[in-house]
Each structure stands twice: as structure tokens, then as C-alpha cells.
PDB file of C-alpha atoms in Angstrom:
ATOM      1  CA  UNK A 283      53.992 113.527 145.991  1.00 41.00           C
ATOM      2  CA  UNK A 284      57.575 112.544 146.079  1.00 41.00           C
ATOM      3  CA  UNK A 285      59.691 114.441 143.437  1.00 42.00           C
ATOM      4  CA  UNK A 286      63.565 115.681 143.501  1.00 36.00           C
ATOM      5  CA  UNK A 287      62.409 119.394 142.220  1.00 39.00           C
ATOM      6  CA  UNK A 288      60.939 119.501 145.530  1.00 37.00           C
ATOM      7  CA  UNK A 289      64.282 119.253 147.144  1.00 39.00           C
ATOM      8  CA  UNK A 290      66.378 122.411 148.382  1.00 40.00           C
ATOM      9  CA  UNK A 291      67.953 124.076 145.636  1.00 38.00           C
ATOM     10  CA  UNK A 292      71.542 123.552 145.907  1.00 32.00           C
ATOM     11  CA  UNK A 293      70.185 119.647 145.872  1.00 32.00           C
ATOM     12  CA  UNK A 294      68.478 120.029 142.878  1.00 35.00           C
ATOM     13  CA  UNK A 295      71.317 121.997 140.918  1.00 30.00           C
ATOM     14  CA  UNK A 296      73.798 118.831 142.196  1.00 31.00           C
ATOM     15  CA  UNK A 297      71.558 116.313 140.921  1.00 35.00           C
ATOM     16  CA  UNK A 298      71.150 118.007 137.264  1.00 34.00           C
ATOM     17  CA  UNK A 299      74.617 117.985 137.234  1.00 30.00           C
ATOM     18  CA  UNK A 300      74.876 114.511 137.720  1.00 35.00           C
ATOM     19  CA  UNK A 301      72.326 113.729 135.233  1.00 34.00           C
ATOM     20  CA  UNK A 302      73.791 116.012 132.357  1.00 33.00           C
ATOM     21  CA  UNK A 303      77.396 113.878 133.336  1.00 33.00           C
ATOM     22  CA  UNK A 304      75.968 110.664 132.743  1.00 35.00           C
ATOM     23  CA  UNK A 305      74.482 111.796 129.620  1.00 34.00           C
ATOM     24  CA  UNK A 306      78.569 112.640 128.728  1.00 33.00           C
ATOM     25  CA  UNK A 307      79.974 109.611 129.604  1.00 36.00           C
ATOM     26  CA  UNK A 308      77.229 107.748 127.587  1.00 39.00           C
ATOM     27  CA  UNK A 309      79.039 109.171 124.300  1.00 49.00           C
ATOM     28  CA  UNK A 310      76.144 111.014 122.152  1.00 66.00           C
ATOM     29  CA  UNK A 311      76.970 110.626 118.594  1.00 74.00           C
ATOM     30  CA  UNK A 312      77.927 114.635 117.040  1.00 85.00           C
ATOM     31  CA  UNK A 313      75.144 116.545 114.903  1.00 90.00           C
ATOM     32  CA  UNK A 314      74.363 114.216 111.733  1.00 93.00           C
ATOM     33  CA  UNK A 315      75.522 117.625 109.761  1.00 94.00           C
ATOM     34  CA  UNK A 316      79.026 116.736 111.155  1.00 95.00           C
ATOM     35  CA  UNK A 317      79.181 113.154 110.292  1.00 96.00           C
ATOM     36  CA  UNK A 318      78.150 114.053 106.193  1.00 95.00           C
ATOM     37  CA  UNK A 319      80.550 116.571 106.758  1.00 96.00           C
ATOM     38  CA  UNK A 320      83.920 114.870 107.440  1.00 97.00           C
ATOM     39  CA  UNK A 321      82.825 111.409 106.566  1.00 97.00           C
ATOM     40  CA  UNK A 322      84.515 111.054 102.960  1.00 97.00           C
ATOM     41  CA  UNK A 323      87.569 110.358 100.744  1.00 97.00           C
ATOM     42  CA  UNK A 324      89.934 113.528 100.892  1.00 96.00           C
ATOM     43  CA  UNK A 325      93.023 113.873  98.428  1.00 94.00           C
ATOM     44  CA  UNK A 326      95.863 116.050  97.515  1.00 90.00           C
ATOM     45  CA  UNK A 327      98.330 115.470  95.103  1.00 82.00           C
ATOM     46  CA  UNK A 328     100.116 112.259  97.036  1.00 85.00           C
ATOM     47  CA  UNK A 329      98.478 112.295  99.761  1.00 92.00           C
ATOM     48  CA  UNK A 330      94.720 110.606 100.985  1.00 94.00           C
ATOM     49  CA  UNK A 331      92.291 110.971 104.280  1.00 96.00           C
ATOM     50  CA  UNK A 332      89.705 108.490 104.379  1.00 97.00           C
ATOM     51  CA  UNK A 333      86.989 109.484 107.287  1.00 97.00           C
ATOM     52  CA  UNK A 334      84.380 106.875 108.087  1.00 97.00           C
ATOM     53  CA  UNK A 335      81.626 106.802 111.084  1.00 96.00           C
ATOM     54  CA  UNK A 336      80.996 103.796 112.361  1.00 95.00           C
ATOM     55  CA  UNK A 337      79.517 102.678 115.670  1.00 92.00           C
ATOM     56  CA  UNK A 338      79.146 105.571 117.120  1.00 93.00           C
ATOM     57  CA  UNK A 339      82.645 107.188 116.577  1.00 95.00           C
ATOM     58  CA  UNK A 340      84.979 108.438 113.575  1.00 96.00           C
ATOM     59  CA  UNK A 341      87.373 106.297 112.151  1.00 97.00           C
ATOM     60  CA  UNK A 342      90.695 107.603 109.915  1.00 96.00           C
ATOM     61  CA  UNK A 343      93.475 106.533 108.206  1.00 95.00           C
ATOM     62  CA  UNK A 344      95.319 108.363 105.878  1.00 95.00           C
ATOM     63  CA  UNK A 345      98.825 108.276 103.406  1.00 94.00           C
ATOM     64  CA  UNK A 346     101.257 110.006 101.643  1.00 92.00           C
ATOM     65  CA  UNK A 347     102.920 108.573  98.518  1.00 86.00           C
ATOM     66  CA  UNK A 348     106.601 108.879  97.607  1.00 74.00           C
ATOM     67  CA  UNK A 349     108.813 108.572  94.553  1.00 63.00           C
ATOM     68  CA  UNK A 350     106.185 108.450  92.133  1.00 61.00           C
ATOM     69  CA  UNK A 351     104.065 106.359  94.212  1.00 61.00           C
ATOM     70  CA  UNK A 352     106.696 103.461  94.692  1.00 68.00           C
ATOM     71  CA  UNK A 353     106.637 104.061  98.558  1.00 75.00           C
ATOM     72  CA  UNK A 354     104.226 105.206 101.054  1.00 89.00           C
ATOM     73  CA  UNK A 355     103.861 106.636 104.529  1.00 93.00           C
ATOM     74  CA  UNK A 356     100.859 105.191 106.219  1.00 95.00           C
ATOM     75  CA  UNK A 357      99.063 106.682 109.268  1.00 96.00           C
ATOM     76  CA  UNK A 358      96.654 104.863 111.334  1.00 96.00           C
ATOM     77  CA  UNK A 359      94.904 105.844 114.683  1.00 97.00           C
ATOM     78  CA  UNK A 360      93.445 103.905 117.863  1.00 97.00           C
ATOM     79  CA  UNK A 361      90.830 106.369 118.333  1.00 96.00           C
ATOM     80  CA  UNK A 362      89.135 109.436 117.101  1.00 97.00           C
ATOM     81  CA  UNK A 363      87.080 111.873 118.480  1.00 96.00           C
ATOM     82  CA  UNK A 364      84.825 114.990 117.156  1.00 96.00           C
ATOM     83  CA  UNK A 365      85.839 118.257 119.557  1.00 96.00           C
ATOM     84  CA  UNK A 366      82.839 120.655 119.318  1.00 94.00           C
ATOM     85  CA  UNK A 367      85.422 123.648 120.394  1.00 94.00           C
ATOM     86  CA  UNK A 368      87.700 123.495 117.602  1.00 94.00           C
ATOM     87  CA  UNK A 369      85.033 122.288 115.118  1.00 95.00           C
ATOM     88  CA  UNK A 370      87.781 119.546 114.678  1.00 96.00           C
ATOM     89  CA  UNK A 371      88.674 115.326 114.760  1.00 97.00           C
ATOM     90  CA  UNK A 372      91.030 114.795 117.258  1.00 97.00           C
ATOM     91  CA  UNK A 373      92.760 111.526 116.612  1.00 97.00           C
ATOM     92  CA  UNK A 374      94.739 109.578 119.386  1.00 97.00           C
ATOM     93  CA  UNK A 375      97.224 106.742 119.649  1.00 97.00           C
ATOM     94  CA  UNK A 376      98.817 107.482 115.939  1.00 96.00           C
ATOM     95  CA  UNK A 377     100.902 105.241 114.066  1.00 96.00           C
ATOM     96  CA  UNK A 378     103.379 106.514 111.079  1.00 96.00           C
ATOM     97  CA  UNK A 379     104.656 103.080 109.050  1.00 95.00           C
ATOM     98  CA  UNK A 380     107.038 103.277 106.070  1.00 92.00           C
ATOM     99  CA  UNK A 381     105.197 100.799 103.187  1.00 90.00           C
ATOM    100  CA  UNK A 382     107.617  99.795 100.596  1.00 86.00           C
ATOM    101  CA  UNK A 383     107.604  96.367  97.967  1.00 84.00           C
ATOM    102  CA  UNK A 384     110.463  94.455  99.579  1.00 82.00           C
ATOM    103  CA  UNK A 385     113.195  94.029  96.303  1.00 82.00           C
ATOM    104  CA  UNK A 386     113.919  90.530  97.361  1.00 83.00           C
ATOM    105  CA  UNK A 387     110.273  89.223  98.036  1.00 85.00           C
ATOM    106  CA  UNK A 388     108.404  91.321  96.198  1.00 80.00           C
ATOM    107  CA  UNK A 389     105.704  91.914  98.532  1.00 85.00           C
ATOM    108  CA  UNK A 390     104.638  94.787 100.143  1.00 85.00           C
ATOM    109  CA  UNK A 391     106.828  95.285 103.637  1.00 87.00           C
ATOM    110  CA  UNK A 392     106.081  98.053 106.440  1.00 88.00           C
ATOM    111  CA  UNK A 393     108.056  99.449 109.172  1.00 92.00           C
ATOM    112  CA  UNK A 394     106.760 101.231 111.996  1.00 95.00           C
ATOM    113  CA  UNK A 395     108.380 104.550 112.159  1.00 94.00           C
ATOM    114  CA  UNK A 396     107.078 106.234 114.960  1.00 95.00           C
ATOM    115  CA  UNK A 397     104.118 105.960 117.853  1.00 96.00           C
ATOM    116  CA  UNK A 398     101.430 107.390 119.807  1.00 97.00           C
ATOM    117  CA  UNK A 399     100.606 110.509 117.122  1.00 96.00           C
ATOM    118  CA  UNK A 400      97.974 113.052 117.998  1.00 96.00           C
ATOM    119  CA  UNK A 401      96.663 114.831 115.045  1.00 96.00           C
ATOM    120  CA  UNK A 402      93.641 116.955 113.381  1.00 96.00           C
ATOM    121  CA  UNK A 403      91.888 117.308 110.950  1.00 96.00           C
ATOM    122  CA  UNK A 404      89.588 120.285 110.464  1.00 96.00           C
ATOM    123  CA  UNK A 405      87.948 122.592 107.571  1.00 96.00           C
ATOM    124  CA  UNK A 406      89.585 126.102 106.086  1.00 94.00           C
ATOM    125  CA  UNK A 407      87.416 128.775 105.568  1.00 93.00           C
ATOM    126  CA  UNK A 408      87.034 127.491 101.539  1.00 93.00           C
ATOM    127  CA  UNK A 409      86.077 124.253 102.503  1.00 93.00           C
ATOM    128  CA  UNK A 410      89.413 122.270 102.515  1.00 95.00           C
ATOM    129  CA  UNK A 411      90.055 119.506 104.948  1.00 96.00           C
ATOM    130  CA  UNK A 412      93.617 120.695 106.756  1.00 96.00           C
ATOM    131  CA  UNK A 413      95.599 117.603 108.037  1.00 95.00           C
ATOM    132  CA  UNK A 414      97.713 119.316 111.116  1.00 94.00           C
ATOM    133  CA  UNK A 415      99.984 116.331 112.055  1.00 93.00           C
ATOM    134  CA  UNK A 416     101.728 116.482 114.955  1.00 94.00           C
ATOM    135  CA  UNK A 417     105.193 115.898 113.261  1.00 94.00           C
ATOM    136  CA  UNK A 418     104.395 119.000 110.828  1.00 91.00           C
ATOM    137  CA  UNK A 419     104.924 116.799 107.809  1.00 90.00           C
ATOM    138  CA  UNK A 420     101.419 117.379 106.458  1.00 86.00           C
ATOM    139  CA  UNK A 421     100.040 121.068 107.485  1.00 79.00           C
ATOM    140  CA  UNK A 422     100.811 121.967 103.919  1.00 79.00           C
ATOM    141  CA  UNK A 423      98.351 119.785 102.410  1.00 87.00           C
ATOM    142  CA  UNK A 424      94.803 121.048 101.472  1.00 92.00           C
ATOM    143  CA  UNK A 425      92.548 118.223 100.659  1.00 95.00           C
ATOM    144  CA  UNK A 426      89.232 118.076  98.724  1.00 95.00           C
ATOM    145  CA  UNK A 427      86.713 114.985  98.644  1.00 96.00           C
ATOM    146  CA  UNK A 428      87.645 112.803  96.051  1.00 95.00           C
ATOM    147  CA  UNK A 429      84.739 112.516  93.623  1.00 94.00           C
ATOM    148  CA  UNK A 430      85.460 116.344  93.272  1.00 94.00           C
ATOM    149  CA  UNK A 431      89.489 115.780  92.462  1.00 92.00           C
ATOM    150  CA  UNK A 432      87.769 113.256  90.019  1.00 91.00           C
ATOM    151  CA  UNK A 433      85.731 115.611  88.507  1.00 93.00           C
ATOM    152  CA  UNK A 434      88.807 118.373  88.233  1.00 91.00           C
ATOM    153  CA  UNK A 435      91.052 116.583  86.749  1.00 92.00           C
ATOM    154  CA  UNK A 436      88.715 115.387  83.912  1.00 93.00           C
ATOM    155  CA  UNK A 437      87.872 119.065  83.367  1.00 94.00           C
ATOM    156  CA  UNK A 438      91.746 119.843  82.939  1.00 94.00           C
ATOM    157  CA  UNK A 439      92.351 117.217  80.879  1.00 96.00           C
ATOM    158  CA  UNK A 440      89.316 117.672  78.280  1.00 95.00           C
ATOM    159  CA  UNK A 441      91.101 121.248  77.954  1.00 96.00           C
ATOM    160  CA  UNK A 442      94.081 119.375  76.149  1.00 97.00           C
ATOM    161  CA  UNK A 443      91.389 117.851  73.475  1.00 96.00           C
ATOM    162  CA  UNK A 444      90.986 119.642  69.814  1.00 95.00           C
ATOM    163  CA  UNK A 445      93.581 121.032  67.786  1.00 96.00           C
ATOM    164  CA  UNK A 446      96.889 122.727  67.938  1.00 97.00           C
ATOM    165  CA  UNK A 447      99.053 124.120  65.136  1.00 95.00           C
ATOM    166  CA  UNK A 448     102.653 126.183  65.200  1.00 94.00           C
ATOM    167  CA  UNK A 449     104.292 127.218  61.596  1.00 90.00           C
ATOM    168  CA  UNK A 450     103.727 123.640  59.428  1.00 91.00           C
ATOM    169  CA  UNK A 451     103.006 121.569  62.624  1.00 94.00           C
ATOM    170  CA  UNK A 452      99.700 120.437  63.929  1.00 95.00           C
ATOM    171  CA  UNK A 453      98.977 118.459  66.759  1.00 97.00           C
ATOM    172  CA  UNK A 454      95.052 116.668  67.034  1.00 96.00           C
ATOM    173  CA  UNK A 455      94.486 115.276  70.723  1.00 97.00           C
ATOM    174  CA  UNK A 456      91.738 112.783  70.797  1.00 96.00           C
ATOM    175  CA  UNK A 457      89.666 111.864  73.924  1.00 95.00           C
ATOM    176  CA  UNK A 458      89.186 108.014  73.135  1.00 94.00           C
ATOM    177  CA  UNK A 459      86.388 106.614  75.246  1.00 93.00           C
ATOM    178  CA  UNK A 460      88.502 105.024  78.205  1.00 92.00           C
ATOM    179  CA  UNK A 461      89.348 108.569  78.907  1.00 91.00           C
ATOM    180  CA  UNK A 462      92.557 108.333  77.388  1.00 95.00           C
ATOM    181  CA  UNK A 463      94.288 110.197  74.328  1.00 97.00           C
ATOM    182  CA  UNK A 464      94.981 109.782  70.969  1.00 97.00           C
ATOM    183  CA  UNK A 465      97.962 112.706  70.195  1.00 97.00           C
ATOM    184  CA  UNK A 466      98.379 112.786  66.693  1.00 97.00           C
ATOM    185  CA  UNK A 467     100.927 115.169  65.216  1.00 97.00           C
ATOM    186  CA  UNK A 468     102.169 116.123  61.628  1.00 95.00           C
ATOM    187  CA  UNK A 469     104.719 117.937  60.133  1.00 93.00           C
ATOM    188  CA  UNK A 470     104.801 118.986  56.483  1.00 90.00           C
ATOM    189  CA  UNK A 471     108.278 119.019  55.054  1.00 86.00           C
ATOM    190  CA  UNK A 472     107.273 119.767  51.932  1.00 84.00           C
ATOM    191  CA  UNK A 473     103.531 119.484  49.682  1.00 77.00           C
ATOM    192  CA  UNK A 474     103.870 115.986  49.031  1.00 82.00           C
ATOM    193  CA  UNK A 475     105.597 115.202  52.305  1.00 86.00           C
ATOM    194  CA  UNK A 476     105.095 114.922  55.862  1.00 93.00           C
ATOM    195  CA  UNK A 477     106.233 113.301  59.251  1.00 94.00           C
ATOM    196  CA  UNK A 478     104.246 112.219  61.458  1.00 95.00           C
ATOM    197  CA  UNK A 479     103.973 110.737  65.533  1.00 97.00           C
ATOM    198  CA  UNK A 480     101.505 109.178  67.069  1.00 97.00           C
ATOM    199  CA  UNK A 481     100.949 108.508  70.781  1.00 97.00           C
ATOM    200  CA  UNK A 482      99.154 107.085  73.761  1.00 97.00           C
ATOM    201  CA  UNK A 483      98.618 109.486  76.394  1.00 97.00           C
ATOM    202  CA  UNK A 484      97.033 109.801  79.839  1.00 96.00           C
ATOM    203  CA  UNK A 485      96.767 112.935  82.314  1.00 96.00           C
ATOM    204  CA  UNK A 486      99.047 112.891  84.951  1.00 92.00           C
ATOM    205  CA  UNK A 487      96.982 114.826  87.615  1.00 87.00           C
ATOM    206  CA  UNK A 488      99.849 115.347  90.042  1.00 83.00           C
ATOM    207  CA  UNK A 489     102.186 116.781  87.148  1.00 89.00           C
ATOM    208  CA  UNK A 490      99.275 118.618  84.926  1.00 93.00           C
ATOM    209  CA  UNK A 491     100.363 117.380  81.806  1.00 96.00           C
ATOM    210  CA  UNK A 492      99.749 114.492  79.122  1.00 97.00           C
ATOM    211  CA  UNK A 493     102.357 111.649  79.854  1.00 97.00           C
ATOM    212  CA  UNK A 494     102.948 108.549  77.310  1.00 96.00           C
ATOM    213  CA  UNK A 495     102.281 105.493  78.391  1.00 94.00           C
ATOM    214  CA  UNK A 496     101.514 103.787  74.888  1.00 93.00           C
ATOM    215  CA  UNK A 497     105.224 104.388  73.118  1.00 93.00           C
ATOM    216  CA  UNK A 498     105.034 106.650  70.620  1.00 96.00           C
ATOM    217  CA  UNK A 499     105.693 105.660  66.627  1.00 97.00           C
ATOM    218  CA  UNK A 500     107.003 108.264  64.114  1.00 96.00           C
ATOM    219  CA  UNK A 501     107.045 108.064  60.925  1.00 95.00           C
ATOM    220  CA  UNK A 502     107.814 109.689  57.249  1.00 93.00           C
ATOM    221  CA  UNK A 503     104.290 109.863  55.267  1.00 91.00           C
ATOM    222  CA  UNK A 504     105.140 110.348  51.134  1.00 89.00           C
ATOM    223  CA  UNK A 505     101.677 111.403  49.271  1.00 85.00           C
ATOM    224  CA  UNK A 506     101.145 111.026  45.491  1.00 80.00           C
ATOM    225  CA  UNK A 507      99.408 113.644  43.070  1.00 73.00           C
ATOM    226  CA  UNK A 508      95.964 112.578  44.185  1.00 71.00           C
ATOM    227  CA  UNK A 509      96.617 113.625  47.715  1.00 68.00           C
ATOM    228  CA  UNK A 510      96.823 109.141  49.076  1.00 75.00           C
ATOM    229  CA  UNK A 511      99.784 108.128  51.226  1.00 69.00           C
ATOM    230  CA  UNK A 512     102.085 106.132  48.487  1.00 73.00           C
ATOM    231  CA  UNK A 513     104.895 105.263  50.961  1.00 79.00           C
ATOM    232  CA  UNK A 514     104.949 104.738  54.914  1.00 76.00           C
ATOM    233  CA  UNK A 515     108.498 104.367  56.426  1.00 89.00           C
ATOM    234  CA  UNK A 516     108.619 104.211  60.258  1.00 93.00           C
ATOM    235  CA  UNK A 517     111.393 105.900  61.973  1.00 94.00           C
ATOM    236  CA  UNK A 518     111.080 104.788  65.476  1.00 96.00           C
ATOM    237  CA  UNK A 519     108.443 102.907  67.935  1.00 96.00           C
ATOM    238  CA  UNK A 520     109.569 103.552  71.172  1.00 96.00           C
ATOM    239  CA  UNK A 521     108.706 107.841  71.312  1.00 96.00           C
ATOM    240  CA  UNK A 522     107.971 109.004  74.716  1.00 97.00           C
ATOM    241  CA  UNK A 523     106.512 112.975  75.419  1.00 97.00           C
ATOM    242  CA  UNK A 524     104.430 115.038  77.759  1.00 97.00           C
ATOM    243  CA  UNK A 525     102.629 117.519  76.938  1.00 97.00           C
ATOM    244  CA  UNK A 526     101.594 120.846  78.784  1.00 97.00           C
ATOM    245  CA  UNK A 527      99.263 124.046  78.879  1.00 97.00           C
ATOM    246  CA  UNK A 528     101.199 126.863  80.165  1.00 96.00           C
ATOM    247  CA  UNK A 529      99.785 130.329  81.232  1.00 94.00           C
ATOM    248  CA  UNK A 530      98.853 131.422  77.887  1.00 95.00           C
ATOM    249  CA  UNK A 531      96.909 128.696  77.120  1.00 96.00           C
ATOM    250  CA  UNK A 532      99.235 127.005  74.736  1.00 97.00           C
ATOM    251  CA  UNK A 533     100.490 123.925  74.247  1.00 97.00           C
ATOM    252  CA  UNK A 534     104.220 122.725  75.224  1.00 97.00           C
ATOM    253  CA  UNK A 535     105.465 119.959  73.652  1.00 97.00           C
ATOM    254  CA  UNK A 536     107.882 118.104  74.952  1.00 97.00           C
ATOM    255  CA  UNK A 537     109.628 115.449  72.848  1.00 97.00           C
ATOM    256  CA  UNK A 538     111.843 112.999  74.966  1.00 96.00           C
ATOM    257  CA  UNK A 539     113.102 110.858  72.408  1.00 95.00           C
ATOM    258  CA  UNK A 540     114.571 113.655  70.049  1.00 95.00           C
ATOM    259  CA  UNK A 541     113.544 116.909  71.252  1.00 94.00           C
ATOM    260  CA  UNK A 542     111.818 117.967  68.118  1.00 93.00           C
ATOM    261  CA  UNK A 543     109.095 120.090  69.649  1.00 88.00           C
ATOM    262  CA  UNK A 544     112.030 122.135  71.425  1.00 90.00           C
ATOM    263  CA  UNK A 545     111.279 125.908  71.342  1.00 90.00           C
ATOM    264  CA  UNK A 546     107.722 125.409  70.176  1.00 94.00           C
ATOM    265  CA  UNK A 547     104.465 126.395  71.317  1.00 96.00           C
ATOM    266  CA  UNK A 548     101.189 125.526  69.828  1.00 97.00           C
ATOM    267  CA  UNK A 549      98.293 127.405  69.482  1.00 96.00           C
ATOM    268  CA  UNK A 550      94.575 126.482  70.066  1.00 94.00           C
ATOM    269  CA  UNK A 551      92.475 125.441  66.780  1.00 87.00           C
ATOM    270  CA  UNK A 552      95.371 127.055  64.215  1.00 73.00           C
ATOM    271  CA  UNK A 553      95.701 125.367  61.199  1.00 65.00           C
ATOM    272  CA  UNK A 554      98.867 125.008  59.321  1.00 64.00           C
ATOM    273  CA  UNK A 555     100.833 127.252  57.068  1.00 63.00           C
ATOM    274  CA  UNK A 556      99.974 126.553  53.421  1.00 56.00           C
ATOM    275  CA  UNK A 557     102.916 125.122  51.806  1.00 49.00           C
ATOM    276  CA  UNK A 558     102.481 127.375  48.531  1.00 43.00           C
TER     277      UNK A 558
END
């Protein structure tokens, strides 16, 4: 019977070798485990990794934004590759384009910056995918999937809900059900009255604070004996704050239109000073 393990030895050891090469070139897909791994949606604070495998190799493309998210750099990559020795993606043939809404068009315009860009992208021993770019303008970035930044950022902005008082000032925040808040905030001048502002607020992840983006309306509240508003005089509609949690867990705010919040900080669930 005919059969190649029958050959001399140094024969046999060539022609494994030969086999185990072809079974190389032929491209085997990396460990499932690796593909779940990578494959995702990774963010930072301005900048985004998207990972996708799709017949049989890894894909990428990733950004950075600028000036408040006005402008963008934009990297994209001819090929990628998993490297089993550096537990890394290796991605080849890199291109860097500047993205930017042309002023006199007012479309979006981009302008390749630079060419043939190796980079990596690998884990950190907590789990965060490190973007090592061969310019350097990205090691500093630690990126987490994005459902989890999702999930974060909701959790640090339901700490802004309840209330807040300081002296004769409270301030109610109010999760409405788009995920947006209600900031409500009164300030007693006297027993029978009050002024008051009222704004529209979202979190700003990238800035960790409450930002308007409904303008805010302020306005002098008069009460009769029996404790109903009898006059309403608005001030102002066009109020614009943030507000903040520092270290000690209170809150900062930060009034843009007049400063009246300057110097104060607001603690968790107090009510106000009684007026008698």
C-alpha cells in the first residue's frame, strides 16, 4: 500500500510542511472568541471605531470629531488583519481625510490628508480597545463598546434628577420621558414672592454637565394670602445654563445669561430656608 508516511523521514517532515503552508495561504478565519471580541462600536469622547467581520476578514473605519463636532477626521483602511502574536488588528493601506460642510455649498466636502497608514488596535488589561495610530494622534484614546457609553452616560445623567436647595433657592430637575430635563428653579425673595427659571436641558456626555438647548424663561411669581400665583411677569425667554456635579456631589449652577447662580452650590434633597 502506497502512502507518503512510508517515505524517508526528512520526506515526510517536507511534505507536512507543505501541507500546514497551504493551509496558511488559504486564510483560516481567527477563533470565533476573537471575532465577538473586536467586532463592535467603540467610542471615546470624539472619537469612534467601528469593527465589522465580514467575508472572512475584519473590516474598520474609525473618526475623530472636532470643534464641537462641526469637523471630522476620517480614517479608512484597504485591509485588516488579526495578528495572533500581539493579540492585535493590524490595519494596512490607511487613509486620514479632513470632512468638513463646505460654507459655500453646504454639503459635506473631504480632503485627503495623508496615505498608506498602518495602525492597531488592541485590548488594555481593563478591557479598553487602544487605537495606536501610526501618526500618534490617537494612542491617548481608550474606547469602550458603545451600548456600554450608552448605558454610562444615562447613569450620570439620572444622578442630576431630584432636588437641590442652597439658602432660599431650590432647583427640581425632571427626567421627562425622551430622556431629557425639566430644570425648574425658584427663588423666594420674600413670603409672598418668588422668581423663578425654567429650562430645557440635555446631558452633554463629552462635557459632564446639563446644557440648554430649550431657552430658558425667567420670571417674577407674586402669590396672594391663599398661597395661588396672582401675578406672572416674565423677565426674559432666551436663558441659557449648564449645570454640573462637582467632587462633593453638589450641584454648580451656571447661569449664562446673568450669572445669578455665581458662587452657589446646591445641595442634594435640601429644602429651602423658611422665610419666617
Amino acid at each position: 500500500m502506497n502512502n507518503f508516511c512510508t517515505a524517508p523521514k526528512l520526506l515526510c517532515i517536507v511534505m507536512a510542511l507543505m501541507l500546514c503552508a497551504c493551509a496558511l495561504c488559504e486564510g483560516d478565519a481567527p477563533d470565533p472568541s476573537v471575532i465577538e471580541n473586536f467586532s463592535n462600536t467603540w467610542v471615546d469622547d470624539n472619537a469612534a471605531v467601528e469593527i465589522w467581520f465580514e467575508d472572512g476578514a475584519f473590516h474598520c473605519s474609525a473618526s475623530q470629531t472636532e470643534d464641537g463636532g462641526e469637523t471630522s477626521m476620517v480614517w479608512t483602511y484597504a485591509a485588516c488583519r488579526y495578528d495572533p502574536e500581539t493579540f492585535s488588528i493590524v490595519c494596512e493601506g490607511g487613509t486620514r481625510s479632513y470632512e468638513y460642510v463646505d460654507e459655500a455649498t453646504g454639503e459635506l466636502a473631504s480632503e485627503v490628508v495623508v496615505e498608506n497608514l498602518t495602525d492597531s488596535f488592541e485590548f488594555d488589561d481593563w478591557g479598553h480597545l487602544i487605537w495606536n495610530d501610526q501618526e500618534g494622534i490617537c494612542k491617548r484614546y481608550q474606547l469602550i463598546p458603545l451600548d456600554h457609553a450608552e448605558a454610562l452616560a444615562n447613569e450620570e445623567a439620572q444622578a442630576f434628577a431630584g432636588r437641590w436647595g442652597a439658602g432660599r433657592c431650590t432647583i427640581d430637575v425632571i427626567t421627562q420621558p425622551d430622556g431629557t430635563f425639566h430644570v425648574h428653579i425658584a427663588w423666594a425673595n420674600s413670603a409672598a414672592e418668588e422668581t423663578q427659571w425654567d429650562y430645557g436641558c440635555a446631558y452633554d456626555d463629552a462635557r459632564k454637565c446639563l446644557v440648554t438647548y430649550v431657552p430658558g424663561v425667567k420670571a417674577t411669581v407674586t402669590y396672594a394670602e391663599n398661597g395661588e400665583a396672582s401675578d406672572w411677569r416674565t423677565e426674559y425667554e432666551d436663558g441659557d445654563a449648564t449645570f454640573a456635579i462637582d467632587d462633593a456631589d453638589m450641584l454648580i449652577w451656571n447661569d449664562l445669561k446673568e450669572d445669578a447662580g455665581r458662587d452657589m452650590r446646591f445641595e442634594r434633597g435640601i429644602l429651602p430656608e423658611d422665610l419666617n
